[in-house]
PDB file of C-alpha atoms in Angstrom:
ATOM      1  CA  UNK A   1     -32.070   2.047 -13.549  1.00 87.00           C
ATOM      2  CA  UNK A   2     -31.536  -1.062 -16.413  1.00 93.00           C
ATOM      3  CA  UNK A   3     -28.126  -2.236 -14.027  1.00 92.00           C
ATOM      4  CA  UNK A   4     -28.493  -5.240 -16.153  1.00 94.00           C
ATOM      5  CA  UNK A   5     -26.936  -3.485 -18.871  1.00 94.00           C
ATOM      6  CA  UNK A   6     -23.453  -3.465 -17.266  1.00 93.00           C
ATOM      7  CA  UNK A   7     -23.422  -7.184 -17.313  1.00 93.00           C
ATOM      8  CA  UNK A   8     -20.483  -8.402 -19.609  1.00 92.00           C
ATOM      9  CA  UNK A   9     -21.645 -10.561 -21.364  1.00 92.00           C
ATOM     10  CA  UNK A  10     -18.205 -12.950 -22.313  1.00 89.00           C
ATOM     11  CA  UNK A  11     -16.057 -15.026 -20.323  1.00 89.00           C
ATOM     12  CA  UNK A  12     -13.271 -13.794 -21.696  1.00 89.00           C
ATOM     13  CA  UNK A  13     -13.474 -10.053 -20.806  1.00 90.00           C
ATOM     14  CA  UNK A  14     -14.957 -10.766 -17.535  1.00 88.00           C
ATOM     15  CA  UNK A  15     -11.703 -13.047 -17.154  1.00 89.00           C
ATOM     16  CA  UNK A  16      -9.529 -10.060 -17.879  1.00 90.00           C
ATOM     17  CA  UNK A  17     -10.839  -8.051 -15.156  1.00 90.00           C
ATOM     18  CA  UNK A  18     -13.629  -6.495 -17.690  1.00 90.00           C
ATOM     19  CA  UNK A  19     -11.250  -5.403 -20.411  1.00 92.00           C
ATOM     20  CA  UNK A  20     -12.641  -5.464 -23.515  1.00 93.00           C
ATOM     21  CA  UNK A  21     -13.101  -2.423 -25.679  1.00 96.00           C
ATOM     22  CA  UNK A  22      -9.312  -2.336 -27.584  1.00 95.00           C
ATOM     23  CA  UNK A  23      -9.744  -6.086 -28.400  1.00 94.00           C
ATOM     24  CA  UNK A  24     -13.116  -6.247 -29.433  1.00 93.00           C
ATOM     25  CA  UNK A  25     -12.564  -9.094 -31.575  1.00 93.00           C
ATOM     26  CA  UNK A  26     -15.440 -11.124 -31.620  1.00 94.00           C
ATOM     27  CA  UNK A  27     -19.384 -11.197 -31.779  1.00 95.00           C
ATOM     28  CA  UNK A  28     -19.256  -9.630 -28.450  1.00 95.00           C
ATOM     29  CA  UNK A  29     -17.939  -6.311 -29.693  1.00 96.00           C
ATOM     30  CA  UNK A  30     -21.382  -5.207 -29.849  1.00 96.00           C
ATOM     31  CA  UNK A  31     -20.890  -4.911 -25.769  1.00 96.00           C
ATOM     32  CA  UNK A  32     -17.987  -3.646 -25.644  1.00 96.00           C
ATOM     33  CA  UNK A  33     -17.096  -1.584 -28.665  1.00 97.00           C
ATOM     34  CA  UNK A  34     -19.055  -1.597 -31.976  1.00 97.00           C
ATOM     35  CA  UNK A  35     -16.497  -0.249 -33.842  1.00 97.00           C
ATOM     36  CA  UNK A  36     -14.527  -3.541 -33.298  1.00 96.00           C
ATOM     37  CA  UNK A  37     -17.133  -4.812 -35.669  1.00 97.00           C
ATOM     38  CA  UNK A  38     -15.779  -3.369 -38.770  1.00 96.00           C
ATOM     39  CA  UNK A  39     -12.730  -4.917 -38.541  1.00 95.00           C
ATOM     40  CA  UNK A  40     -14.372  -8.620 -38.594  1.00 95.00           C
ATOM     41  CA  UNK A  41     -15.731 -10.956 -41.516  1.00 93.00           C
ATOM     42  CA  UNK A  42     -17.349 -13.931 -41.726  1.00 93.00           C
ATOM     43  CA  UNK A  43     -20.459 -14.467 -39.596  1.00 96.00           C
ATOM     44  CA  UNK A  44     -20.499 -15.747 -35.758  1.00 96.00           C
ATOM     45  CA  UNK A  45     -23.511 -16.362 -33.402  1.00 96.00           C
ATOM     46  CA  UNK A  46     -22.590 -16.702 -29.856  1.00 95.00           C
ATOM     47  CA  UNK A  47     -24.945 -17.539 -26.687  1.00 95.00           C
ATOM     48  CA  UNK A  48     -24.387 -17.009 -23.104  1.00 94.00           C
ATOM     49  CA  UNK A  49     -26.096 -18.638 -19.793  1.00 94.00           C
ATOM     50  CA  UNK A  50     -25.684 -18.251 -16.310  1.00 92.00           C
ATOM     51  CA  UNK A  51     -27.718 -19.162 -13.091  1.00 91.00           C
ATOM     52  CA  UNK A  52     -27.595 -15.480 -11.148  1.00 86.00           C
ATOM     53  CA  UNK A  53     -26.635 -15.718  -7.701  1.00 85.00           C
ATOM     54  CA  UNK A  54     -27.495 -19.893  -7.671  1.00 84.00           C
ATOM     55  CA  UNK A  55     -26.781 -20.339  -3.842  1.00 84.00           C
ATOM     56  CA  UNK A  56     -29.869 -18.522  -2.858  1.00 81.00           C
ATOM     57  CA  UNK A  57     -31.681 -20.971  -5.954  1.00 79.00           C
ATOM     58  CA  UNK A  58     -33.836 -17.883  -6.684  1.00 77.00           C
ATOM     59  CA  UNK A  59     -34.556 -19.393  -9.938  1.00 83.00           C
ATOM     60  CA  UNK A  60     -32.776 -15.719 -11.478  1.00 92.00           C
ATOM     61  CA  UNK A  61     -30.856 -16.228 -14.902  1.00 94.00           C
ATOM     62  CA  UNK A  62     -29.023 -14.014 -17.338  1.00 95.00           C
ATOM     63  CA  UNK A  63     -29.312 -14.810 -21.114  1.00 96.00           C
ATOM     64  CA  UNK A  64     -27.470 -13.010 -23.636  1.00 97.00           C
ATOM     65  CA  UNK A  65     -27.382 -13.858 -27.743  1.00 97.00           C
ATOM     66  CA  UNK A  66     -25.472 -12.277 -29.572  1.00 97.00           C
ATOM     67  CA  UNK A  67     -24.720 -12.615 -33.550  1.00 97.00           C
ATOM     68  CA  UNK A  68     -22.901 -10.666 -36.076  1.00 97.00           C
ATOM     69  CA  UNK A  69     -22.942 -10.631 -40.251  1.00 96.00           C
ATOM     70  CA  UNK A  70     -20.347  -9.011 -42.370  1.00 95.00           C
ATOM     71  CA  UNK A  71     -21.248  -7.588 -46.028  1.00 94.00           C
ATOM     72  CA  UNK A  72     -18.949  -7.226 -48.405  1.00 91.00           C
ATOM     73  CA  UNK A  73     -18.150  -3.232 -49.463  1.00 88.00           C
ATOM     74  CA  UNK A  74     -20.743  -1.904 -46.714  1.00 92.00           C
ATOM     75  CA  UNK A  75     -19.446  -3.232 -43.209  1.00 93.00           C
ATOM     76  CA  UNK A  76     -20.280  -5.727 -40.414  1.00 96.00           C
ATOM     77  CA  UNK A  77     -23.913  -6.000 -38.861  1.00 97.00           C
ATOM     78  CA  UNK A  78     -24.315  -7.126 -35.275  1.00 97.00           C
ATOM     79  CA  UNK A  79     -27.578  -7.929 -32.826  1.00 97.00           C
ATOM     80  CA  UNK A  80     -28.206  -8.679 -29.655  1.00 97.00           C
ATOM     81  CA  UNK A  81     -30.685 -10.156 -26.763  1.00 97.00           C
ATOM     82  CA  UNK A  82     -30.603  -9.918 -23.369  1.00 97.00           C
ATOM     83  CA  UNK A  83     -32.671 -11.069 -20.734  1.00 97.00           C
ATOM     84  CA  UNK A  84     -32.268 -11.171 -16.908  1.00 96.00           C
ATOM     85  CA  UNK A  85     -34.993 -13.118 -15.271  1.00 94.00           C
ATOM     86  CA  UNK A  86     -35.845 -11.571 -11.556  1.00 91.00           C
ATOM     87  CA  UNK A  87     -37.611 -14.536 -10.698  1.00 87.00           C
ATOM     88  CA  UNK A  88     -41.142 -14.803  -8.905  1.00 84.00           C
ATOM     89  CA  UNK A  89     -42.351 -11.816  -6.332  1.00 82.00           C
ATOM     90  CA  UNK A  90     -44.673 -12.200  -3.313  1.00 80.00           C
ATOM     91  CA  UNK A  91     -47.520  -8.879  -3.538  1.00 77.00           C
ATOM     92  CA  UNK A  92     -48.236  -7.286  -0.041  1.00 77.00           C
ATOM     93  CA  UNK A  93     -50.290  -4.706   1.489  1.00 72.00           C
ATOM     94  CA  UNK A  94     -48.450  -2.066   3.813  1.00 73.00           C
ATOM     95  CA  UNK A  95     -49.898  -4.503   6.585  1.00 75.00           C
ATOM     96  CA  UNK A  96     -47.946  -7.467   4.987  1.00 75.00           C
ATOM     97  CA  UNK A  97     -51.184  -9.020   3.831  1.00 78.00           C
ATOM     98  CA  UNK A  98     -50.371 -10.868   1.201  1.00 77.00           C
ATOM     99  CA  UNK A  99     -51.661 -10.181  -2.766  1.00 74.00           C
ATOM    100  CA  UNK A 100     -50.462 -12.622  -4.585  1.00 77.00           C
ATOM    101  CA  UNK A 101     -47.423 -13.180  -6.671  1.00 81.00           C
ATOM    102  CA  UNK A 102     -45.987 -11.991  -9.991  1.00 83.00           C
ATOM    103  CA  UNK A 103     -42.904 -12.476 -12.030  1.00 88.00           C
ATOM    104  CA  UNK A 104     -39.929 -10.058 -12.924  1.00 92.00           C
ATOM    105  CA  UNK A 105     -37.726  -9.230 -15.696  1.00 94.00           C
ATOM    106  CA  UNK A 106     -35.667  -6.883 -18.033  1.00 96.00           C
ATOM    107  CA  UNK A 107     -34.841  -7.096 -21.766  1.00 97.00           C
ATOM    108  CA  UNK A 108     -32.924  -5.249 -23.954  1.00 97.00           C
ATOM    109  CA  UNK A 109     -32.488  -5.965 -27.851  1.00 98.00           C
ATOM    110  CA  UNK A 110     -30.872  -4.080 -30.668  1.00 97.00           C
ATOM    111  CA  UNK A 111     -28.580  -3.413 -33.413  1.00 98.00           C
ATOM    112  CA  UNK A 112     -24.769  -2.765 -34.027  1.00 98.00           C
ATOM    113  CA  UNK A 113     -22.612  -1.449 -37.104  1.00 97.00           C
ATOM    114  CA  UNK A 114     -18.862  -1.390 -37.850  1.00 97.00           C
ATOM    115  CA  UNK A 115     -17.198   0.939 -40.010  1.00 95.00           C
ATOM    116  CA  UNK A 116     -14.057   0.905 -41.707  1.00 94.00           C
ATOM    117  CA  UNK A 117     -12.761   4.334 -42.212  1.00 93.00           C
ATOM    118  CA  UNK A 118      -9.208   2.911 -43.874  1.00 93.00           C
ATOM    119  CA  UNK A 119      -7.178   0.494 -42.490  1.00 92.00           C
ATOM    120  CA  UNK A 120      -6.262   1.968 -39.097  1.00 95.00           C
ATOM    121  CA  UNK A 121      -9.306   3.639 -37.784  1.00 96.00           C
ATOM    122  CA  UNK A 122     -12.860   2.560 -37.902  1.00 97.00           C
ATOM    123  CA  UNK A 123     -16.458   3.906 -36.409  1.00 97.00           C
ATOM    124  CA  UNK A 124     -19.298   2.549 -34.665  1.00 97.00           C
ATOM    125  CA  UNK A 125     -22.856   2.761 -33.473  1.00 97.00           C
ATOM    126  CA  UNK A 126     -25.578   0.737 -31.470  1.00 97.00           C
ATOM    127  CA  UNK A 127     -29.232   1.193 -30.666  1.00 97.00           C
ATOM    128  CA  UNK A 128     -30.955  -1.183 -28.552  1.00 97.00           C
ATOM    129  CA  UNK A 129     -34.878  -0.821 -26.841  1.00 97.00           C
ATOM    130  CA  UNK A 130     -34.950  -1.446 -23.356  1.00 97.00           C
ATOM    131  CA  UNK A 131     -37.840  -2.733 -21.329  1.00 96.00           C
ATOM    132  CA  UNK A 132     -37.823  -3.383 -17.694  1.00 95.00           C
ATOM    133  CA  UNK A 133     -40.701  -5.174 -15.871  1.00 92.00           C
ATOM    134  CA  UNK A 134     -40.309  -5.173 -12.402  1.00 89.00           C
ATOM    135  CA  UNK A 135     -43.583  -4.808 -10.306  1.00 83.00           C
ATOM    136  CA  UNK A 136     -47.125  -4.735 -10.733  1.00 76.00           C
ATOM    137  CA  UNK A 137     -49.811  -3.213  -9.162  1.00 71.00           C
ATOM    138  CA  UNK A 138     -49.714   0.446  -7.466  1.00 70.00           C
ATOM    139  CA  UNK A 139     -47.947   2.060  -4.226  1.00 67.00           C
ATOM    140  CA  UNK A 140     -50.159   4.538  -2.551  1.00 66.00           C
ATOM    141  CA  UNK A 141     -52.160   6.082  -5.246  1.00 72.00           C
ATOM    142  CA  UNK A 142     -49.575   6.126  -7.867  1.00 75.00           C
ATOM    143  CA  UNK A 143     -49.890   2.926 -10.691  1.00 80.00           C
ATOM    144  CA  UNK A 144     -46.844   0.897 -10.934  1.00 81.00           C
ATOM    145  CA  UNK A 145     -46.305   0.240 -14.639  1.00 85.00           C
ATOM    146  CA  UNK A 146     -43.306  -1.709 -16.926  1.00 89.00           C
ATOM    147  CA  UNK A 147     -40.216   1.199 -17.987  1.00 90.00           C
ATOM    148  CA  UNK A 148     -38.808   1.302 -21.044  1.00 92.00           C
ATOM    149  CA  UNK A 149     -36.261   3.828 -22.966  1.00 93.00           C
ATOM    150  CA  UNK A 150     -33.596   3.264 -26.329  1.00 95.00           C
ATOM    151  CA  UNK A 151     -30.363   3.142 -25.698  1.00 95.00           C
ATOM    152  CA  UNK A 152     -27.748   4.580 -28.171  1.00 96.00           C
ATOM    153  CA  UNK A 153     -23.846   3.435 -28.801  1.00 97.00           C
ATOM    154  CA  UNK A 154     -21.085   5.700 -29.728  1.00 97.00           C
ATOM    155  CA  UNK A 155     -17.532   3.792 -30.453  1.00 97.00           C
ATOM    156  CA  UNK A 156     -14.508   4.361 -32.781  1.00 97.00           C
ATOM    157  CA  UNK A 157     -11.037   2.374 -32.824  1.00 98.00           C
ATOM    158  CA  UNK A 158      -7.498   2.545 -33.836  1.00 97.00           C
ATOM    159  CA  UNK A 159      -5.034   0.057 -34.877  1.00 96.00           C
ATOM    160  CA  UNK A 160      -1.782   0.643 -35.927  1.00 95.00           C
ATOM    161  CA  UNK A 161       0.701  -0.944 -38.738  1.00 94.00           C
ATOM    162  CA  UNK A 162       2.182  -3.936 -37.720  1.00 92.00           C
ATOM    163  CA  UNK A 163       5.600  -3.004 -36.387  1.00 91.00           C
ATOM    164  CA  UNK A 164       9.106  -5.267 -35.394  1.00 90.00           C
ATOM    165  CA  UNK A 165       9.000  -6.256 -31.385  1.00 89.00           C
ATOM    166  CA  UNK A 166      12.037  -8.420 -30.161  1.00 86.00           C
ATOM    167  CA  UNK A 167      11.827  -9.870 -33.926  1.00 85.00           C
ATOM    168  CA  UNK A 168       7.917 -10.901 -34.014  1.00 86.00           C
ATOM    169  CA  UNK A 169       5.251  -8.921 -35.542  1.00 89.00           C
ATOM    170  CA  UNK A 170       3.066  -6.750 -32.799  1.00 92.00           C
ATOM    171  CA  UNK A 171       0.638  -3.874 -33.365  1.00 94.00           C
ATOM    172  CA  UNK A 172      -1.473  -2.055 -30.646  1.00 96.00           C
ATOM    173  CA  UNK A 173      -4.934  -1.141 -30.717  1.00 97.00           C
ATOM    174  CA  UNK A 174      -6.883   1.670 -28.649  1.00 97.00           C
ATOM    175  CA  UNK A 175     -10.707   2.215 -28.196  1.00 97.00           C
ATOM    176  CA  UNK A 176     -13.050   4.001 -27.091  1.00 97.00           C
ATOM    177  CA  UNK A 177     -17.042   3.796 -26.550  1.00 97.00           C
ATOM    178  CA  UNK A 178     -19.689   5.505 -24.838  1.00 95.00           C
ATOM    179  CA  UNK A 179     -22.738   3.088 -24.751  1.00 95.00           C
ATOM    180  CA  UNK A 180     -26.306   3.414 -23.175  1.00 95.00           C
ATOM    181  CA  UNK A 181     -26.829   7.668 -24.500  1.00 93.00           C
ATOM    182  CA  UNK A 182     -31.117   7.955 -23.942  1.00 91.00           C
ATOM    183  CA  UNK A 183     -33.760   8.883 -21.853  1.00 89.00           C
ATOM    184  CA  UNK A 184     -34.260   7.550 -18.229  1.00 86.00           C
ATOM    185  CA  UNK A 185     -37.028   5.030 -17.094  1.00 88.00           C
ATOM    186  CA  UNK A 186     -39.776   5.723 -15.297  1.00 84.00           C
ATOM    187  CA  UNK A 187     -42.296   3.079 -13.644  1.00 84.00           C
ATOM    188  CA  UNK A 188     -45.124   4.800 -11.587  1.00 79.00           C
ATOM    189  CA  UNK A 189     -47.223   7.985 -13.257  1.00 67.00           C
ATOM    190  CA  UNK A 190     -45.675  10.903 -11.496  1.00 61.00           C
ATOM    191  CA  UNK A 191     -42.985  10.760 -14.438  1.00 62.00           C
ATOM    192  CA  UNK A 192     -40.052  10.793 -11.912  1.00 72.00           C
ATOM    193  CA  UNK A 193     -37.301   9.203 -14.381  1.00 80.00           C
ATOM    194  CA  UNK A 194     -33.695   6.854 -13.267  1.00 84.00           C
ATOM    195  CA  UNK A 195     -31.365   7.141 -15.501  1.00 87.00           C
ATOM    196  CA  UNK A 196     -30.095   4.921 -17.802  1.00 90.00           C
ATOM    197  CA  UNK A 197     -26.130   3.634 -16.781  1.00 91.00           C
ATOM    198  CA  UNK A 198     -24.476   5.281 -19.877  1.00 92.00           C
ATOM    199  CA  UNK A 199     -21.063   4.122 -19.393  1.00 92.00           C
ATOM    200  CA  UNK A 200     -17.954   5.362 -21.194  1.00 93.00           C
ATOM    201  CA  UNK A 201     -14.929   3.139 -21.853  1.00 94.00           C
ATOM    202  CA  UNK A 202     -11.128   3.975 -23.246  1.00 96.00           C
ATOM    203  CA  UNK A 203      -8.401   1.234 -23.230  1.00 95.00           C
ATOM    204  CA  UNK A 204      -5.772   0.294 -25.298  1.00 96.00           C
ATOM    205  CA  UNK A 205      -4.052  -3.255 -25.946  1.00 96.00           C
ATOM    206  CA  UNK A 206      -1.056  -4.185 -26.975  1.00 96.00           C
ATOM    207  CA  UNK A 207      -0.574  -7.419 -28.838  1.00 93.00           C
ATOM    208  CA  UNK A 208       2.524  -9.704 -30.763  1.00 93.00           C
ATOM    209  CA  UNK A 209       3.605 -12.833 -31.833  1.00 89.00           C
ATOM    210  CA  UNK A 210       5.369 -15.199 -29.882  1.00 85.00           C
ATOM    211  CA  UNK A 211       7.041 -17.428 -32.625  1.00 81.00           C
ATOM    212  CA  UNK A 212       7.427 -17.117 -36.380  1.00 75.00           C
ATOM    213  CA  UNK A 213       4.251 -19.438 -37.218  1.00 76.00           C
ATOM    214  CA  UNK A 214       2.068 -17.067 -35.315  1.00 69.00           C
ATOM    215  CA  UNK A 215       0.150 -19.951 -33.350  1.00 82.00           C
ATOM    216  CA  UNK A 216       1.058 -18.037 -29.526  1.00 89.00           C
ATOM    217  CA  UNK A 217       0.943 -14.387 -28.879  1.00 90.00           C
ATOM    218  CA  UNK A 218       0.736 -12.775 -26.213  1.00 93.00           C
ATOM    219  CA  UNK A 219      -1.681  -9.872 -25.559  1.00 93.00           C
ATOM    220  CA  UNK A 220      -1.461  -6.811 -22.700  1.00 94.00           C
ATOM    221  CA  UNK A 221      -4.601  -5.054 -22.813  1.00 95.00           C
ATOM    222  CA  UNK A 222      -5.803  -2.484 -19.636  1.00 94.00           C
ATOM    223  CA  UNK A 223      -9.682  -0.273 -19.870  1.00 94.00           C
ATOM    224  CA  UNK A 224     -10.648   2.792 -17.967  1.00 93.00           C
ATOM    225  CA  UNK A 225     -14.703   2.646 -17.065  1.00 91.00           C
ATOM    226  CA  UNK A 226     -16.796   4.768 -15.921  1.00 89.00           C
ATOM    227  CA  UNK A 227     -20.604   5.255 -15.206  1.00 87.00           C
ATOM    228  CA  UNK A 228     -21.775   8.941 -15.860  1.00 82.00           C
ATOM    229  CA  UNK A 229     -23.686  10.158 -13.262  1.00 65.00           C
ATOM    230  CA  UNK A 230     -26.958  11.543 -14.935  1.00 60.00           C
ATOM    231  CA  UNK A 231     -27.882  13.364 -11.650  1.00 61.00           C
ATOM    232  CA  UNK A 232     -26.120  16.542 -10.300  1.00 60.00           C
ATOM    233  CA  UNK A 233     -25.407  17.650  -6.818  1.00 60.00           C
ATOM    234  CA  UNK A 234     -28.542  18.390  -6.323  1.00 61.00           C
ATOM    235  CA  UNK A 235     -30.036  15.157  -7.181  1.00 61.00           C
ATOM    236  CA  UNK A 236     -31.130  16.815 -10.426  1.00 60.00           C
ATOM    237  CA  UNK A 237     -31.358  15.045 -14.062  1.00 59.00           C
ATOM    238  CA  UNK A 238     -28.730  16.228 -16.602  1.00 61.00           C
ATOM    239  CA  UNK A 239     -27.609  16.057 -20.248  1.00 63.00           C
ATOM    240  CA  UNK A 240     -25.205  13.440 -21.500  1.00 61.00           C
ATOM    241  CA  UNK A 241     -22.833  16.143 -22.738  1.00 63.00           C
ATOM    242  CA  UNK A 242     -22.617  17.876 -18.959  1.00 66.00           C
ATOM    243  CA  UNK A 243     -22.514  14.083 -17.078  1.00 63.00           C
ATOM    244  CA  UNK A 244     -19.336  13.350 -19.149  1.00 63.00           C
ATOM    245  CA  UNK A 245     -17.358  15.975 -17.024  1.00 63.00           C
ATOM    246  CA  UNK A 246     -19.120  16.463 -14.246  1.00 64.00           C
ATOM    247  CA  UNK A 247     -18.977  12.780 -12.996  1.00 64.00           C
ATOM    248  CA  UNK A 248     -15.278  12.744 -12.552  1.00 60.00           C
ATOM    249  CA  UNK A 249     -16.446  15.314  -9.506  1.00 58.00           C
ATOM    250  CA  UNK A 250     -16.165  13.772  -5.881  1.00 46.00           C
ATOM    251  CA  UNK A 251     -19.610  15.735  -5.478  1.00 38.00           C
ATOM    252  CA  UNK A 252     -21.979  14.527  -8.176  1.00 36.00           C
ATOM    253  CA  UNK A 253     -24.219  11.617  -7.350  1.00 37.00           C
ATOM    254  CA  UNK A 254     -23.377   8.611  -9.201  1.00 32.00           C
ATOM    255  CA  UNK A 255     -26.253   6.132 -10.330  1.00 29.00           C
TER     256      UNK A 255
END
């Protein structure tokens, strides 16, 4: 369920093929990897907009804002919004009669936090509410209703000492996050719950100077993602801790 949820949310990332979570440099380190957060001052507010899939002129957009606030001695604050509008939806009977029309969306917002442990390794956490409204109405006898869940972050990162490469300064940075840990959503009364698309991310980047003034570098960065299935073989719900190893299997249903 909540697919939104994978959208990256930067140009950047998406640029580098979705690789994100060892740089984590920026505002949008709340996506990618909170901890990235506590490494950051100064305050930044960033907005993205994009027409979803314009050539069928749908009228469906994704919206994501996204801030972050540093405090001295404590550690750097981050929030986000996101919205993905599903556009307008034509109601029909099993006979196709038509029952009007209604409109579709999802929405996620929440909370980030950086921590910096000492000067090469730092913590971080996320909580965001979801809410996904995407029918109306009932099927059969069972009520069609809005779903909505929380959705936890669990990040850390490492960066090293800066270190001689071919006479410039470098350093390399590794990270790793787990976001979207919480209950599934349901939508109709019989309590049947989708899981939420916890994803877990490693990568590492590798980054150095390319002159003695420091004004080009040159950064090598690669990420390992995965969704963990929260279904078994069986088509059966399962824990967090269990979906962590079990996805990797060739057998186990991914979401």
């Amino acid at each position: 369920s909540v697919p939104f949820l994978q959208i990256e949310p930067d140009s950047r990332a998406a640029g580098m093929g979705n690789t994100g979570v060892a740089i984590a440099d920026n505002a949008s380190a709340v996506f990618w990897n909170p901890a990235g957060l506590a490494y950051q001052k100064g305050n930044q507010v960033s907005i993205t907009h994009s027409e979803w899939l314009p050539q069928f002129n749908a009228d469906l957009f994704y919206d994501y804002l996204v801030g972050k606030y540093h405090m001295k001695d404590i550690g750097t604050f981050g929030g986000h919004i996101t919205y993905l509008n599903l556009g307008e939806q034509l109601r029909t009977t099993e006979d196709g009669l038509e029952q009007g029309r209604f409109n579709s969306y999802e929405l996620a917002a929440g909370v980030s936090y950086g921590l910096q442990l000492n000067k090469n390794w730092s913590l971080g956490t996320g909580f965001r509410f979801i809410y996904s409204s995407l029918a109306e109405g009932s099927v059969g006898e069972q009520n069609i209703n809005p779903g909505s869940s929380i959705g936890v972050d669990l990040a850390t990162m490492y960066k090293s000492d800066s270190f001689s490469f071919i006479g410039n300064d470098a350093n390399i940075s590794a990270g790793l996050n787990v976001s979207n840990i919480g209950p599934g959503v349901h939508y109709t009364d019989n309590a049947q719950k989708d899981p939420l698309p916890t994803m877990f991310r490693i990568g590492w980047s590798f980054n150095t100077e390319l002159d003695d003034n420091g004004i080009h570098k040159l950064t090598i960065a690669n990420d390992i993602s995965k969704v963990m299935a929260r279904l078994d073989s069986e088509g059966k719900p399962q824990g967090v801790v269990n979906s962590l190893f079990s996805s990797w299997d060739s057998f186990t249903r991914s979401t």
